[in-house]
Structure formats: structure tokens, C-alpha cells
Coordinates of C-alpha atoms in Angstrom, one line a residue:
X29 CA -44.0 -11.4 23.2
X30 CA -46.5 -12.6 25.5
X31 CA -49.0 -10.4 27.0
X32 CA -50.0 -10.6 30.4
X33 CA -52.7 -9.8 32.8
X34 CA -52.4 -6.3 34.6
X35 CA -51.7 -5.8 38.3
X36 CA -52.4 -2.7 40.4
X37 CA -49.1 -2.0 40.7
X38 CA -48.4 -3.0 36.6
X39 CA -50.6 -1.0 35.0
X40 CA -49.8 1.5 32.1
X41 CA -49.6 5.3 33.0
X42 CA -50.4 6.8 30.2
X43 CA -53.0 5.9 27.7
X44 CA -51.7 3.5 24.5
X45 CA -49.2 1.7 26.5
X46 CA -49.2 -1.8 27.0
X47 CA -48.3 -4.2 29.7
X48 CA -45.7 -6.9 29.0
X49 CA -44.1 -8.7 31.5
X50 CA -40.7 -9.4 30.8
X51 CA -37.9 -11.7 32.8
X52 CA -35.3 -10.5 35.3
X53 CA -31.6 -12.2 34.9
X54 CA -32.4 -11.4 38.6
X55 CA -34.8 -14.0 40.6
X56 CA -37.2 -12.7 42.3
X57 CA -37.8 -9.3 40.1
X58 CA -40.9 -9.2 38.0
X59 CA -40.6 -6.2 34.9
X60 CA -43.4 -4.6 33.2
X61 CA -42.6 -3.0 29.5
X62 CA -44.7 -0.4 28.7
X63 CA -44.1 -0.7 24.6
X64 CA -44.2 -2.9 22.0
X65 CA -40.8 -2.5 20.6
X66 CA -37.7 0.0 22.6
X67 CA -35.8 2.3 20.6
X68 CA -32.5 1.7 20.0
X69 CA -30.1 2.0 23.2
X70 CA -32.9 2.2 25.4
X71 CA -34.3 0.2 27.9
X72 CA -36.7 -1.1 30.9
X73 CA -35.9 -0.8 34.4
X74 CA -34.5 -3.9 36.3
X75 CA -32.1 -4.5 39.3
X76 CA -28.4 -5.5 39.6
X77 CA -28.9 -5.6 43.2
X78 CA -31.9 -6.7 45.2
X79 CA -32.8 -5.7 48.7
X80 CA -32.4 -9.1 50.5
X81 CA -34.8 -10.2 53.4
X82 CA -33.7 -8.6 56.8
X83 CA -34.3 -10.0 60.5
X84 CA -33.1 -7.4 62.9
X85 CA -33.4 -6.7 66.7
X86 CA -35.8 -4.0 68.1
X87 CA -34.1 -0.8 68.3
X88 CA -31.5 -1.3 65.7
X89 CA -31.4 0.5 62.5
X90 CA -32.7 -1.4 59.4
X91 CA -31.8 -0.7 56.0
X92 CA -32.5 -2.4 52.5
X93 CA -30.4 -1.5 49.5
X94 CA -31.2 -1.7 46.0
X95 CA -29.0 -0.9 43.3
X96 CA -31.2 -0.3 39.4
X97 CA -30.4 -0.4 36.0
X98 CA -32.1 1.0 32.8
X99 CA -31.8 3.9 30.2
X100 CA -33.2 6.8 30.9
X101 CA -32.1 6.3 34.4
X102 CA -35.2 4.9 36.7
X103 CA -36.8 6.8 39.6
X104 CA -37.1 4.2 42.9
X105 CA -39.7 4.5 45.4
X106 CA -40.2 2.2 48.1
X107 CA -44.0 1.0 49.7
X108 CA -45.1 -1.6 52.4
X109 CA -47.9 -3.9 52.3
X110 CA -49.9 -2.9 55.5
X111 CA -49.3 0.5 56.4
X112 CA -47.1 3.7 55.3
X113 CA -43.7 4.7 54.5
X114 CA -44.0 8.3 54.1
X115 CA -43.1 9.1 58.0
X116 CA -39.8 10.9 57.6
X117 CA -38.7 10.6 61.3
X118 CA -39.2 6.1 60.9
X119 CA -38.4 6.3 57.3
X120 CA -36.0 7.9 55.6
X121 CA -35.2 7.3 51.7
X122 CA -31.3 8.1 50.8
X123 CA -30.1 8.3 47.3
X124 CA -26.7 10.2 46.1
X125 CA -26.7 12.1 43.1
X126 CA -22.8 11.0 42.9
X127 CA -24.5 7.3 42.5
X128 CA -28.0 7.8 41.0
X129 CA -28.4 3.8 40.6
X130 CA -28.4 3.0 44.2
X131 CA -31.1 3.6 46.8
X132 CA -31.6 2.6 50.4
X133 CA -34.5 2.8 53.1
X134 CA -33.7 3.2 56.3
X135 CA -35.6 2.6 59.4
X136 CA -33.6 3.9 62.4
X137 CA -34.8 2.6 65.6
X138 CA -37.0 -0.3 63.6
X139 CA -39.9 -1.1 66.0
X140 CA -42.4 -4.6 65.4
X141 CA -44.9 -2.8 63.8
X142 CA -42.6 -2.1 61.1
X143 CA -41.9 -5.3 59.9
X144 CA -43.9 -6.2 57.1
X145 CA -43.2 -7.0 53.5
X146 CA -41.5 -4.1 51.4
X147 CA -41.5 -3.8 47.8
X148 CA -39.1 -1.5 45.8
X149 CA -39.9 0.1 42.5
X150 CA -38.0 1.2 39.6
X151 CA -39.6 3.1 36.9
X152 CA -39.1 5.1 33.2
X153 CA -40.7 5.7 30.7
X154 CA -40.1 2.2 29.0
X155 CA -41.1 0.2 31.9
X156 CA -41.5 -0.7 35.8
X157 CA -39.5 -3.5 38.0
X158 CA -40.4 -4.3 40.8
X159 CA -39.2 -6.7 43.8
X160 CA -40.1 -7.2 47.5
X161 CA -38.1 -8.1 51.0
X162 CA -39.4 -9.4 53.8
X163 CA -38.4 -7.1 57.4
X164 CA -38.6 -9.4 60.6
X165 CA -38.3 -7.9 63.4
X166 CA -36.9 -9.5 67.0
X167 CA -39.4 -8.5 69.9
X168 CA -37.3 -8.3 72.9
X169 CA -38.9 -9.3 76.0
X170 CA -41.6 -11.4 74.4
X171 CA -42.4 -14.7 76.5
X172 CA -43.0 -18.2 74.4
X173 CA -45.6 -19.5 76.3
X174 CA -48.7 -17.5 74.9
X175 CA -47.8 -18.3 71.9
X176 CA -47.4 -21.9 72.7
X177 CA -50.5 -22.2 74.1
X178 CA -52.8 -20.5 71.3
X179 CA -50.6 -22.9 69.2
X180 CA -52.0 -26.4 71.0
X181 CA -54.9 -24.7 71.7
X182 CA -55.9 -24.3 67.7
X183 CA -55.6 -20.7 67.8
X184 CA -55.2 -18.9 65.0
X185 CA -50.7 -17.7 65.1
X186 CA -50.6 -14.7 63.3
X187 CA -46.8 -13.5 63.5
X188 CA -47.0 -10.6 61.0
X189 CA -43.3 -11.7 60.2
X190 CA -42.3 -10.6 63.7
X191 CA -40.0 -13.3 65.5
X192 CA -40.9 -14.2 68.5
X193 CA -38.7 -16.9 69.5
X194 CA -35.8 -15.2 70.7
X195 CA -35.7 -13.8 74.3
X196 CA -34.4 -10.9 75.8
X197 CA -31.0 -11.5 76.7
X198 CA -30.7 -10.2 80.1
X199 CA -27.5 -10.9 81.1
X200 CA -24.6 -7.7 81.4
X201 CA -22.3 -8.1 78.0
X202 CA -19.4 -6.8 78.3
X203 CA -19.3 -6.8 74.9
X204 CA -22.3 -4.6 73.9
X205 CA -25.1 -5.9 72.3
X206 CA -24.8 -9.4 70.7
X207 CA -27.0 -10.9 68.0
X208 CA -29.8 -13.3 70.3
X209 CA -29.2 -16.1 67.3
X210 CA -25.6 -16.1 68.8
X211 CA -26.6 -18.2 71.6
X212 CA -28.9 -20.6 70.1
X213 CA -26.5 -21.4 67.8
X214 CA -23.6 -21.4 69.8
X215 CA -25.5 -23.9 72.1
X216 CA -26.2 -26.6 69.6
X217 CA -22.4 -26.6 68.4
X218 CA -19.7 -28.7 68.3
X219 CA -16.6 -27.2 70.4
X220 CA -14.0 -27.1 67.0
X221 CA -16.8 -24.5 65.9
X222 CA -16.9 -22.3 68.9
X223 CA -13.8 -19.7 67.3
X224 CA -15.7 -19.9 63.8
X225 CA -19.2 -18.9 65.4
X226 CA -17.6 -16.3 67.6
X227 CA -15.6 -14.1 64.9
X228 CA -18.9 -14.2 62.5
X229 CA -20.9 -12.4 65.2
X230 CA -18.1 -10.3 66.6
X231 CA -17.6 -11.7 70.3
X232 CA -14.1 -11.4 71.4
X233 CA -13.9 -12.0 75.1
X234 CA -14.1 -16.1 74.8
X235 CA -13.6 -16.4 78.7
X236 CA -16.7 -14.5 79.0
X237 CA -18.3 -16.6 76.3
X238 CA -17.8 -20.0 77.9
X239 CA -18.9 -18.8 81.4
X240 CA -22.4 -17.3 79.5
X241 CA -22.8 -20.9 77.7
X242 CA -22.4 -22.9 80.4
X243 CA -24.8 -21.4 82.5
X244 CA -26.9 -21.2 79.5
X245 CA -26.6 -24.6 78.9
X246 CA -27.2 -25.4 82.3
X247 CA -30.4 -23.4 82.7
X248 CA -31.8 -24.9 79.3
X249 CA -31.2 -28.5 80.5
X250 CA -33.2 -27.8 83.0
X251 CA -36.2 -26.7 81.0
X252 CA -35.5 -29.6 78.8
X253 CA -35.3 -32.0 81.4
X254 CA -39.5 -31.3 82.0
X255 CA -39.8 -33.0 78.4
X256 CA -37.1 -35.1 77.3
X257 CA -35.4 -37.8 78.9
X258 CA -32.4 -38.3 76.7
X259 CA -31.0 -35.8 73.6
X260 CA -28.4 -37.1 71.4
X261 CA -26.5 -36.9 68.1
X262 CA -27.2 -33.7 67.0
X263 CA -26.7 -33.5 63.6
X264 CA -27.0 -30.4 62.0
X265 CA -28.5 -29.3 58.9
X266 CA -27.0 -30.0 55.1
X267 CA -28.1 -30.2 51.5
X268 CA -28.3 -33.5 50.7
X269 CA -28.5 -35.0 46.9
X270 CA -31.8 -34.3 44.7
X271 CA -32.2 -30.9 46.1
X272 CA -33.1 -31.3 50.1
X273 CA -31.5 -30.4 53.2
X274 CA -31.7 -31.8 56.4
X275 CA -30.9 -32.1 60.3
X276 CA -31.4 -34.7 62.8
X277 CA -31.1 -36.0 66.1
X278 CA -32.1 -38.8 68.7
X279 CA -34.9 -38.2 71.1
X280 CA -36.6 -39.4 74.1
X281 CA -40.1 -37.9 75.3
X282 CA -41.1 -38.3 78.4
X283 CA -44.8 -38.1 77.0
X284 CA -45.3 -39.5 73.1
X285 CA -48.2 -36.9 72.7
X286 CA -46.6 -33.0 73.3
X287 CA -46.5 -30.8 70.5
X288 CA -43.4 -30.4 68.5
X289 CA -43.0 -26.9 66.9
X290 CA -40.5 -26.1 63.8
X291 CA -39.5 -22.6 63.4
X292 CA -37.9 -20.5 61.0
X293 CA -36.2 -17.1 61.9
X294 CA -38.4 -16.6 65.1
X295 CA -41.1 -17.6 62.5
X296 CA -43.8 -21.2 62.9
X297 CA -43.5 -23.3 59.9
X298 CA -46.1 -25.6 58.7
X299 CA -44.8 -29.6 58.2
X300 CA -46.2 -32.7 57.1
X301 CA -45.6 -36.1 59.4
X302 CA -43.7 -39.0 56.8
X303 CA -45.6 -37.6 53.9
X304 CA -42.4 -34.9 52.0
X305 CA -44.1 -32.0 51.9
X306 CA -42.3 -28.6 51.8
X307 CA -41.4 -29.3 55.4
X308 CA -41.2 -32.4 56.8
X309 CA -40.5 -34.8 59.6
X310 CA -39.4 -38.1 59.9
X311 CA -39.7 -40.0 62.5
X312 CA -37.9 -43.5 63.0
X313 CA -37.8 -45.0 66.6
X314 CA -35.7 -42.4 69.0
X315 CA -34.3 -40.6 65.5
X316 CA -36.2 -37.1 64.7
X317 CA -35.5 -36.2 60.9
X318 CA -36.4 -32.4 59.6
X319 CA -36.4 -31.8 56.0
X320 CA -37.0 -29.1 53.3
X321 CA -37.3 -30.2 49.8
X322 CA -36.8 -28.2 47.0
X323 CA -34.4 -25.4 48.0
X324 CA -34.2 -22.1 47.1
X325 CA -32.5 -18.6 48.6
X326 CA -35.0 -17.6 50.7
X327 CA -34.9 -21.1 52.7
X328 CA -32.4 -19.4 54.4
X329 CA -32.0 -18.9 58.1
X330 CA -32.3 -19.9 61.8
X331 CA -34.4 -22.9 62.5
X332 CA -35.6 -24.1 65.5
X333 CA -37.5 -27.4 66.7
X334 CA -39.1 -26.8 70.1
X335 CA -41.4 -29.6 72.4
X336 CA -44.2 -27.4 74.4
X337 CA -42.3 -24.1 74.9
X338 CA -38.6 -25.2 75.5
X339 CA -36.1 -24.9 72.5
X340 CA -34.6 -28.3 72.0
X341 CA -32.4 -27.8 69.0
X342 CA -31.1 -24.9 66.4
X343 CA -29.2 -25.2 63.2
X344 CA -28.1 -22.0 60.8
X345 CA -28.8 -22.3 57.5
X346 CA -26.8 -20.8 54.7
X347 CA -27.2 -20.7 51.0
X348 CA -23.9 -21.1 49.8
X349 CA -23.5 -18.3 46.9
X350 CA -21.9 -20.8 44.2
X351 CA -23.1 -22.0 40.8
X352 CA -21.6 -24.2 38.0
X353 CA -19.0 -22.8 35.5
X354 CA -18.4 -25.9 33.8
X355 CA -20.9 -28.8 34.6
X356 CA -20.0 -32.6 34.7
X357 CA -20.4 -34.1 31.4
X358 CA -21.2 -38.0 30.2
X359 CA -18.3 -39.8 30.2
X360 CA -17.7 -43.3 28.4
X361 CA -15.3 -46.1 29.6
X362 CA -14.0 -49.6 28.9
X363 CA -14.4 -51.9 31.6
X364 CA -11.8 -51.9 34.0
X365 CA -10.8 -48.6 33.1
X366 CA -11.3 -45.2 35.4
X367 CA -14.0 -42.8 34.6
X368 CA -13.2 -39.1 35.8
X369 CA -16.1 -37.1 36.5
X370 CA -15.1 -33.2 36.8
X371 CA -16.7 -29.7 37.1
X372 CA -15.5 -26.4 37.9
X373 CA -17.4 -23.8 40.6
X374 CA -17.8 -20.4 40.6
X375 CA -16.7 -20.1 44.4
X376 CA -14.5 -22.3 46.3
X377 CA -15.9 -25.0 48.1
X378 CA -13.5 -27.3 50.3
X379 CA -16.1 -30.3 49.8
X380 CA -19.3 -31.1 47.4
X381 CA -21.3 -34.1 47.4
X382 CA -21.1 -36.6 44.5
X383 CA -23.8 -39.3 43.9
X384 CA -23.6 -42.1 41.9
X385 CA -26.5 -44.1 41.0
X386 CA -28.6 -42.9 43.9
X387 CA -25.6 -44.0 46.4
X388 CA -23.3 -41.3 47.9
X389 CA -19.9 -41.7 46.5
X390 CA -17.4 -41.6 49.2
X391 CA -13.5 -41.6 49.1
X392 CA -12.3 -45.4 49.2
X393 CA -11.3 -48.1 47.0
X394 CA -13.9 -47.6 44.3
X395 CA -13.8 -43.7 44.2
X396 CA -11.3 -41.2 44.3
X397 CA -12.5 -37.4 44.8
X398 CA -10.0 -34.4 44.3
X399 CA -10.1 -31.0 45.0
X400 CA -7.7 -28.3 43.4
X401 CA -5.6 -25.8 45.7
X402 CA -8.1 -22.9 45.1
X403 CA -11.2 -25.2 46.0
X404 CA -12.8 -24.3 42.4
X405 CA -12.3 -27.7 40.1
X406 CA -13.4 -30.9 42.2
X407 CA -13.0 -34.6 40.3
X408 CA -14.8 -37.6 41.3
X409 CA -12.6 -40.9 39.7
X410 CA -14.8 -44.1 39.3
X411 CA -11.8 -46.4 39.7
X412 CA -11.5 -50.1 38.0
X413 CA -14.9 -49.7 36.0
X414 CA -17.5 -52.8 36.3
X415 CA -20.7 -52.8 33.7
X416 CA -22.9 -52.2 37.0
X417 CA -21.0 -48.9 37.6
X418 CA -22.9 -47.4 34.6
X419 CA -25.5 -45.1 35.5
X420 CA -26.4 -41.1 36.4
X421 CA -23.8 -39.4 38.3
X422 CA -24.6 -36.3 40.3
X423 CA -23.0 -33.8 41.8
X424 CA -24.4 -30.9 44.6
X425 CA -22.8 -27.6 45.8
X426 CA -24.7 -25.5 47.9
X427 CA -28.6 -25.4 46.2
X428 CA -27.1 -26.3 43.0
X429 CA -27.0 -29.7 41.0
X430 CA -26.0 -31.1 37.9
X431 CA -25.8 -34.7 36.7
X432 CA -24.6 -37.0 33.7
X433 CA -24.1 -40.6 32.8
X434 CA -21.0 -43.0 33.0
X435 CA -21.4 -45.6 30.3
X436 CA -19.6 -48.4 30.6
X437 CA -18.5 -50.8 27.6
X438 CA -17.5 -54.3 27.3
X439 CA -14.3 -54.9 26.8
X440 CA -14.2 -56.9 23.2
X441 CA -10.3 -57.2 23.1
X442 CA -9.0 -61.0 24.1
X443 CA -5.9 -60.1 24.6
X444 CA -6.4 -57.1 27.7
X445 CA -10.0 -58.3 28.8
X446 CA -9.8 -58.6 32.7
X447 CA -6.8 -56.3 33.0
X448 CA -6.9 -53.4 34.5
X449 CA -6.1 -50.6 32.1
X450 CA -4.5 -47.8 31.7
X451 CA -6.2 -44.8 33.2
X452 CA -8.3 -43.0 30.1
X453 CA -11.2 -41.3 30.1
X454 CA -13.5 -39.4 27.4
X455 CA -16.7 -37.2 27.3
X456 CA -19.6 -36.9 24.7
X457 CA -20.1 -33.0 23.7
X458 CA -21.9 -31.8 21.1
X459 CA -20.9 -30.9 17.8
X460 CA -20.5 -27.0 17.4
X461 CA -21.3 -24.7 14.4
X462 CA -18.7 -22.4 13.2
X463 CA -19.3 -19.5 15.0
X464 CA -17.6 -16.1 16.3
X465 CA -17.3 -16.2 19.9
X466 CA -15.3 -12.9 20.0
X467 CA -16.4 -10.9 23.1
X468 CA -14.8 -7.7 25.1
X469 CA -14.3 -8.7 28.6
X470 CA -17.3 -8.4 31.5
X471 CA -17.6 -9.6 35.0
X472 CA -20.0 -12.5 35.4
X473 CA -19.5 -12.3 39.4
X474 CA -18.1 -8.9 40.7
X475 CA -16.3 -8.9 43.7
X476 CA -18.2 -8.5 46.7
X477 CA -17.2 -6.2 50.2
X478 CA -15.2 -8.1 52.7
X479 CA -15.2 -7.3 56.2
X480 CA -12.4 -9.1 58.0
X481 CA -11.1 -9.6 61.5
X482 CA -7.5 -8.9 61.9
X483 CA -5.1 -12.5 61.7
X484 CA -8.3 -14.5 59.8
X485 CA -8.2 -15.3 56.1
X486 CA -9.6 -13.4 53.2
X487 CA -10.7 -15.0 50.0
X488 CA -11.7 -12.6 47.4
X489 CA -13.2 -13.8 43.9
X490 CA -15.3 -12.8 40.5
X491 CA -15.5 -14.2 37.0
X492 CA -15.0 -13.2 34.3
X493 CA -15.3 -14.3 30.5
X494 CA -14.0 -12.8 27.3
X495 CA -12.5 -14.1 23.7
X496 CA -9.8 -14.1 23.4
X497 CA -8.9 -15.0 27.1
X498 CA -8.2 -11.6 29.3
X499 CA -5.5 -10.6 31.1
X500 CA -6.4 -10.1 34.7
X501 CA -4.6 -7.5 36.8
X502 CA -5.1 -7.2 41.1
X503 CA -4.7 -4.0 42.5
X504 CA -5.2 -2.4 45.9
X505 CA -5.5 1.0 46.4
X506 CA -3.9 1.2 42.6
X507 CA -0.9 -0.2 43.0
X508 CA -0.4 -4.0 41.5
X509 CA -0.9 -7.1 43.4
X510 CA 0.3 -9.6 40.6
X511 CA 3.8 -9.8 41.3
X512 CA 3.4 -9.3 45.3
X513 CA 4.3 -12.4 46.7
X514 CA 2.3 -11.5 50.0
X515 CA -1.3 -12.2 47.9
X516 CA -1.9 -15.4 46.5
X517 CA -3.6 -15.1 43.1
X518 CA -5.1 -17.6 40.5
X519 CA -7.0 -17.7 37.1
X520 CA -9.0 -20.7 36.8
X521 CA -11.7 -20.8 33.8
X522 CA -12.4 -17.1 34.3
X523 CA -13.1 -17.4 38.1
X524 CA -9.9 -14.5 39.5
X525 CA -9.3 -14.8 42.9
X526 CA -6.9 -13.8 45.7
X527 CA -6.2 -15.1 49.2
X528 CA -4.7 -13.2 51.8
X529 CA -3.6 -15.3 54.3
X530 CA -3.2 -13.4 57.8
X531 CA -5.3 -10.1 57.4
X532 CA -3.3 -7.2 58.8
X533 CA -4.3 -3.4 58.8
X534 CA -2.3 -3.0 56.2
X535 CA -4.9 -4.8 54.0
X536 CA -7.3 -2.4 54.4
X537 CA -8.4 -0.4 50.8
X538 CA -9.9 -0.4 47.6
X539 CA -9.1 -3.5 45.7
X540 CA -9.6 -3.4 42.0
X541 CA -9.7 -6.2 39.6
X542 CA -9.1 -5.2 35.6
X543 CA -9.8 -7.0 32.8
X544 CA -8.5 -6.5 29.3
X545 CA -7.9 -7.9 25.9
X546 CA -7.7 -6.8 22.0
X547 CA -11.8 -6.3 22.2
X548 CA -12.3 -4.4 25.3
X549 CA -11.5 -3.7 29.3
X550 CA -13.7 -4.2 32.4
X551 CA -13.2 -3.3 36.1
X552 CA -14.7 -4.0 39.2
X553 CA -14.3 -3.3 42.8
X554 CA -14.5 -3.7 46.0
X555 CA -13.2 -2.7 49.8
X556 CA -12.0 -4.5 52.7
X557 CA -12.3 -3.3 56.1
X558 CA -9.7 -5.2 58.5
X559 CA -11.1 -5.1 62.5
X560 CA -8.8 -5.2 65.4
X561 CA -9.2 -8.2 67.5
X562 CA -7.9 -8.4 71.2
X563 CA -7.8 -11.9 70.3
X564 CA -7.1 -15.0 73.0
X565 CA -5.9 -18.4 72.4
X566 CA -9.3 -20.3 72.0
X567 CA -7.4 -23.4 72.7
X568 CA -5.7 -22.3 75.8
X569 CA -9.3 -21.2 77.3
X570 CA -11.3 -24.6 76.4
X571 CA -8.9 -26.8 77.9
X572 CA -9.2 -24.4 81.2

């Protein structure tokens, strides 16, 4: 083992202890073993669940939840980087002897001063984890244009992780208080995506909606109307091939020279001008290009371009939670034969993005690309192979890639060259040892708690791996799903999952999945919550 340099927060607390930083199968958490070698059955703290960054309104109630693992159990404590947390009456610290592995802080009534960067530590005798979350708190009432000015003025921004971007929404809402992202993203949307946009952040009344957004819309027009001539195609923002994302549209300034601001979450970000920096901007004629290049999770969120002080454009951001089960592999072909390409995800994912030789590969005549019914396996076909088809094919979902050739041979048969022929494909894998690869069952991906409003699909999922292969068994509320024809179920390469079609209250429960075979049995699960809707036609209102 490698031995590392000691931290404040790392050091040993007793004397003849060491310091060895270990890795977490959990990014983002950094563990320090306190011994050379553990004793048998026991080990260092680390976390199953990490608090994940939070950006909440002023006034509402802020919690982070960590869940810890380790024998002897870990104690958790939580600290800030620029200030306190031991006020009881802003900081409370909940833990349940019933579950002694999860924790929570909670900050009832979260005010800006409290946003700041947390950190969360678990700690035993063995060893210490440790792993930080960032709070950002929405300001209500805050104006842009200070800030905008100290910007183009050279000032010095510091945001302290508070956002500032989002104003106070003054208008009545007859729905109670509504998320202020809700309207800048509503606002830079396509119509089709109104109903989608609407049940995430729990708005209802869609007659109310559409009266808000139009006078919004009307009143931001105006504002833009001070810089911008002409805004068009509005593109928003997507992962693209090699590990990027980006978002686009068409722009006229009325001056060449105002400042252009990009901001994340209520947050400025720093970007380069045509040179690909973490941020970037690309500029060609009327056509205004913002990239991020290597993505990771925490490039997640709300970003806004903005000319002067007026907000010209907003795109949300989502990480798609999928990885690769099975990974496309090199595949070898005769000319004029098909190539198949194929992987299998770990969530379902209606559409991916396949590359071939730098080039996006597009459904057509030379490529065909398939998707199974439960959206896990997806096939790219190279169709009627040529000898310039050979090359690195790539595939993307979400933040995650993986890639492998397509050689193509020459044909060295007289008697079939130029023919097509008939569709066969094969893939290079390694030779294996002889090995025992006998396991009891355990869940990869546990199932995770659905909240649902009432009519709307739910997709549930987890995998799972075992030798020999599990059997898989649904239940809800302990009664079996697997022969209940009113949940579809499926079992692809150890990803179990379950669609409910048209959520009623009868849905609601504890949903269990169980996994056995000759080695072993796993569980896991999960509940689902099923809100009432006093739904309207979406349709009927938009064409009113």
C-alpha cells in the first residue's frame, strides 16, 4: 500500500497509527486507514450513499443524507467550511437507532449565509471517510444588475455559492410556491415539453401556467429587445460524442461589444472564447455555441447565458444515471457483409448516440439502429460493408462511452465477391482461464424511491448478478407481482425491471425485489408514493 501525506482532517488519533489513503467504489469519497493490515471481518468506514449537492430556495428546509458502511459501525458528524454547525435551532443532526447507518443534517428555514460547502464524516477505529456537498442557496429578491456591473466593471464576483440569478417571483400562485428554475426553463421550451416540465415540478393548474408564461414571455422580450435584434433556433443542451455536451442558438446583437455571461445554478462560470477549455464558446457568424468538455456528475444543473443583465437563454442539465453492462465489442466482417455493433445499459434509454469513424451514425441506408422493448440493449447494424467502413465505432449514453473497431476484410472468394451476403457477424474476445465464477446473488443497482403522479408511467429497475443465474421475484407490499398481468416485468442480463403503465393509488407500497439461487438470496427495496392530480387535457388548453 501506498502511503500518503496527512491532512488536518486525516490525521491519526492515537499514537502508532498510520495514514493510508484508500479508494471509495464511491466517487467523490476520500478514506483514510488507520492500520497496516485489518483484522479479519473488520473494516474502514466508507459510504453507500453520498449527500449530493443541494440548491434550494430561501426559507425552505434543506437536508443532506448520508447513508455509511463499515465494521464496527462508524460514528458520522457533519462540519462546514466557513462557519459552524453546532447551532441546534439552524442545525439539527437526526439519526435513528432503528437505522444506525443513515444520517441526515437538516437546516430548517436555510438562510444565504448557510450555504457553503459541507463535509460529512464517518469514523472507527479502523479508519475515517470523508465526502463533501456543496449547499446553494436562492436569494429571493436579489436584483442582477449589481452584480452585472461589478462583473464588466472587473470587480472581484464572490458568490459564496449563493445563486443570485433567479428573482423573486412576485406573482400570486395559486399553486403555492413553485421552484423559480420552473420558469426559466419553461420559457426556453418547446410546447410538446410543456406537460413533461410541468408534472416534474408539480404545477397542475396548466390554464394558469400558460397565462403566467405568456406574460413572462412578453415582459422578457421586452428586456431582450434592448440587446438583441433577432433570437433563434434554440437548441438545447446534449452530450455529444468524445465526452462533451452542448447547446446553441442564433443571435443578433445590437452592439458586437456587450458582455455575455454563462451561468451555472445562479452561479458565474468562467469560459474561454474558440480555444476548448472547461467552458467554452463558439462563435460562427449569427450561431452562439456553449460547451463543457469532459463531463462528470457534478456538471449538473441549470445554465444560463445572459447579455448585460437580461437572461437570453436556459437549458437543464441532467446526468443521466446509466452505465454499461455489456460494452460494444470489435467486430470483423467480409465485405459486403453487415457488421452488428451491440451493448446492453444499465437503465433504459429510448435513444444513444453511435459514432462511426468520427461521423454520427444515423438511421438510413448504411445504418440500422435498434432498440429492445425495455430500452436496455440498443444495436447499431453497418449494413453492406465497404473496406472504408473499417474503423473505431463509439457509442455514448448519458456521460458514459465505450468504443471498438469494425474490421473489414476482402473478400477472397471468386465465386461470391461483389454479392451481397448473407447477414453474419462475429466479435474478438479474449480467451478465458478456467475459472469458478460461482457467486450468491447481490444487487449491483438497488432500486431507488419513486414518487409518481397519479395516470403517469413508472419504471422501476436494479441489477443484479449471481452464478448460477437468479431467480428474480417482484413483490409489493409482499404479495407477488410475477404473475400479475397489470405490471410488466423483464430480466435482461441481470438488469430486473417493472413498468407500471397508468399509476393509480392503488400502486402505492413497499415494492420488494428478491433474488435467489443454490449459493445465496438478496433483497432490496424501495416505495412508491402515487400523487393525486386534478389533471386537464394539456392538449385541449394549448390549442385554446
Amino acid at each position: 500500500m501506498k502511503f500518503f501525506k496527512k491532512t488536518k482532517d486525516e490525521e491519526p488519533t492515537a499514537p502508532g497509527q498510520v495514514a493510508i489513503k484508500k479508494r471509495s467504489r464511491v466517487p467523490g469519497v476520500m478514506i483514510t486507514q488507520f492500520v497496516e493490515e485489518l483484522p479479519v471481518g473488520m473494516t474502514t468506514p466508507d459510504f453507500t450513499l453520498k449527500p449530493i449537492a443541494l440548491t434550494i430556495q430561501e426559507g425552505k428546509c434543506a437536508v443532506f443524507k448520508a447513508i455509511v458502511s463499515g465494521n464496527p459501525t462508524p460514528s458520522v458528524h457533519w462540519t462546514r467550511s466557513n462557519g459552524e454547525v453546532t447551532e441546534p435551532e439552524r442545525y439539527k443532526m437526526v439519526s435513528d437507532p432503528a437505522t444506525p447507518y443513515e444520517h441526515y443534517i437538516e437546516m430548517p428555514e436555510v438562510s444565504p449565509e448557510q450555504a457553503d460547502t459541507y463535509k460529512c464524516f464517518a469514523t472507527n477505529e479502523y479508519g475515517k471517510a470523508v465526502v463533501t456537498a456543496n449547499l446553494n442557496v436562492i436569494e429571493m429578491g436579489y436584483k442582477k444588475g449589481k452584480a452585472m456591473k461589478d462583473a464588466r466593471a472587473g470587480q472581484s464576483l464572490n458568490f459564496n455559492h449563493k445563486t443570485r440569478v433567479v428573482e423573486s417571483d412576485k406573482d400570486d400562485k395559486k399553486e403555492g410556491e413553485i421552484d423559480p428554475r420552473f420558469w426559466d426553463v419553461l420559457m426556453s421550451a418547446d410546447k410538446k415539453d410543456y406537460e413533461k416540465i410541468c408534472a416534474e415540478f408539480g404545477v397542475t393548474n396548466f390554464r394558469w401556467m400558460l397565462k403566467t408564461l405568456n406574460a413572462k414571455k412578453v415582459e422578457r422580450e421586452e428586456e431582450q429587445a434592448k440587446y438583441v435584434e433577432k433570437l433563434s433556433n434554440l437548441k438545447h443542451i446534449e452530450v455529444k460524442p468524445g465526452g462533451g455536451a452542448e447547446f446553441e442558438f442564433e443571435m443578433s446583437l445590437k452592439d458586437p461589444n456587450v458582455k455575455i455571461f454563462l451561468f451555472k445554478n445562479g452561479v458565474m462560470v468562467p469560459f474561454s472564447v474558440e480555444t476548448e477549455e472547461k467552458h467554452f464558446l463558439k462563435k460562427t457568424g449569427r450561431k452562439f455555441t456553449f460547451g463543457i468538455k469532459d463531463l462528470a456528475g457534478d456538471d449538473e444543473g441549470l445554465y444560463q447565458v445572459m447579455v448585460e443583465g437580461v437572461l437570453i437563454f436556459s437549458t437543464d442539465f441532467k446526468v443521466p444515471m446509466v452505465d454499461f453492462l455489456v460494452k460494444i465489442q470489435e467486430v470483423k466482417a467480409t465485405e459486403r457483409e453487415d457488421a452488428v455493433f451491440e451493448c446492453v445499459l444499465s437503465s433504459p434509454m429510448s435513444k444513444i448516440q453511435w459514432t462511426g469513424r468520427n461521423q454520427p451514425c444515423e438511421q438510413g441506408d448504411k445504418f440500422d439502429i435498434e432498440v429492445s422493448e425495455d430500452m436496455l440493449i440498443h444495436t447499431l447494424v453497418v449494413k453492406d460493408c465497404a473496406k472504408l467502413d473499417g474503423g473505431i465505432y463509439s457509442v455514448c449514453a448519458g456521460i458514459k462511452s465505450c468504443n471498438a473497431f469494425l474490421v473489414v476484410e476482402v473478400d477472397s472468394d471468386p465465386a461470391t465477391k461483389g454479392k451481397k451476403k448473407v447477414h453474419k457477424f462475429s466479435m474478438a474476445f479474449s480467451s478465458f482461464k478456467s475459472l469458478n465464477f460461482e457467486s450468491a446473488p447481490s444487487f449491483l443497482v438497488p432500486l431507488k424511491t419513486h414518487s409518481t403522479p397519479e395516470s403517469y408511467e413508472c419504471y422501476m429497475s436494479c441489477a443484479v448478478r449471481g452464478d448460477p443465474t437468479p431467480h428474480v421475484t417482484w413483490y409489493r407490499n409482499n404479495i407477488s407481482l410475477n404473475t400479475n398481468t397489470n405490471y410488466l416485468i423483464t430480466n435482461t442480463c441481470g438488469v430486473c425491471s417493472m413498468l407500471i403503465l397508468r399509476v393509480g393509488t392503488k400502486d402505492t407500497g413497499e415494492y420488494k425485489v428478491i433474488a435467489d439461487n443454490a449459493l445465496g438470496r438478496a433483497e432490496c427495496s424501495t416505495k412508491l408514493t402515487v400523487n393525486e392530480l386534478k389533471w386537464m387535457c394539456v392538449d385541449y388548453i394549448l390549442r385554446e
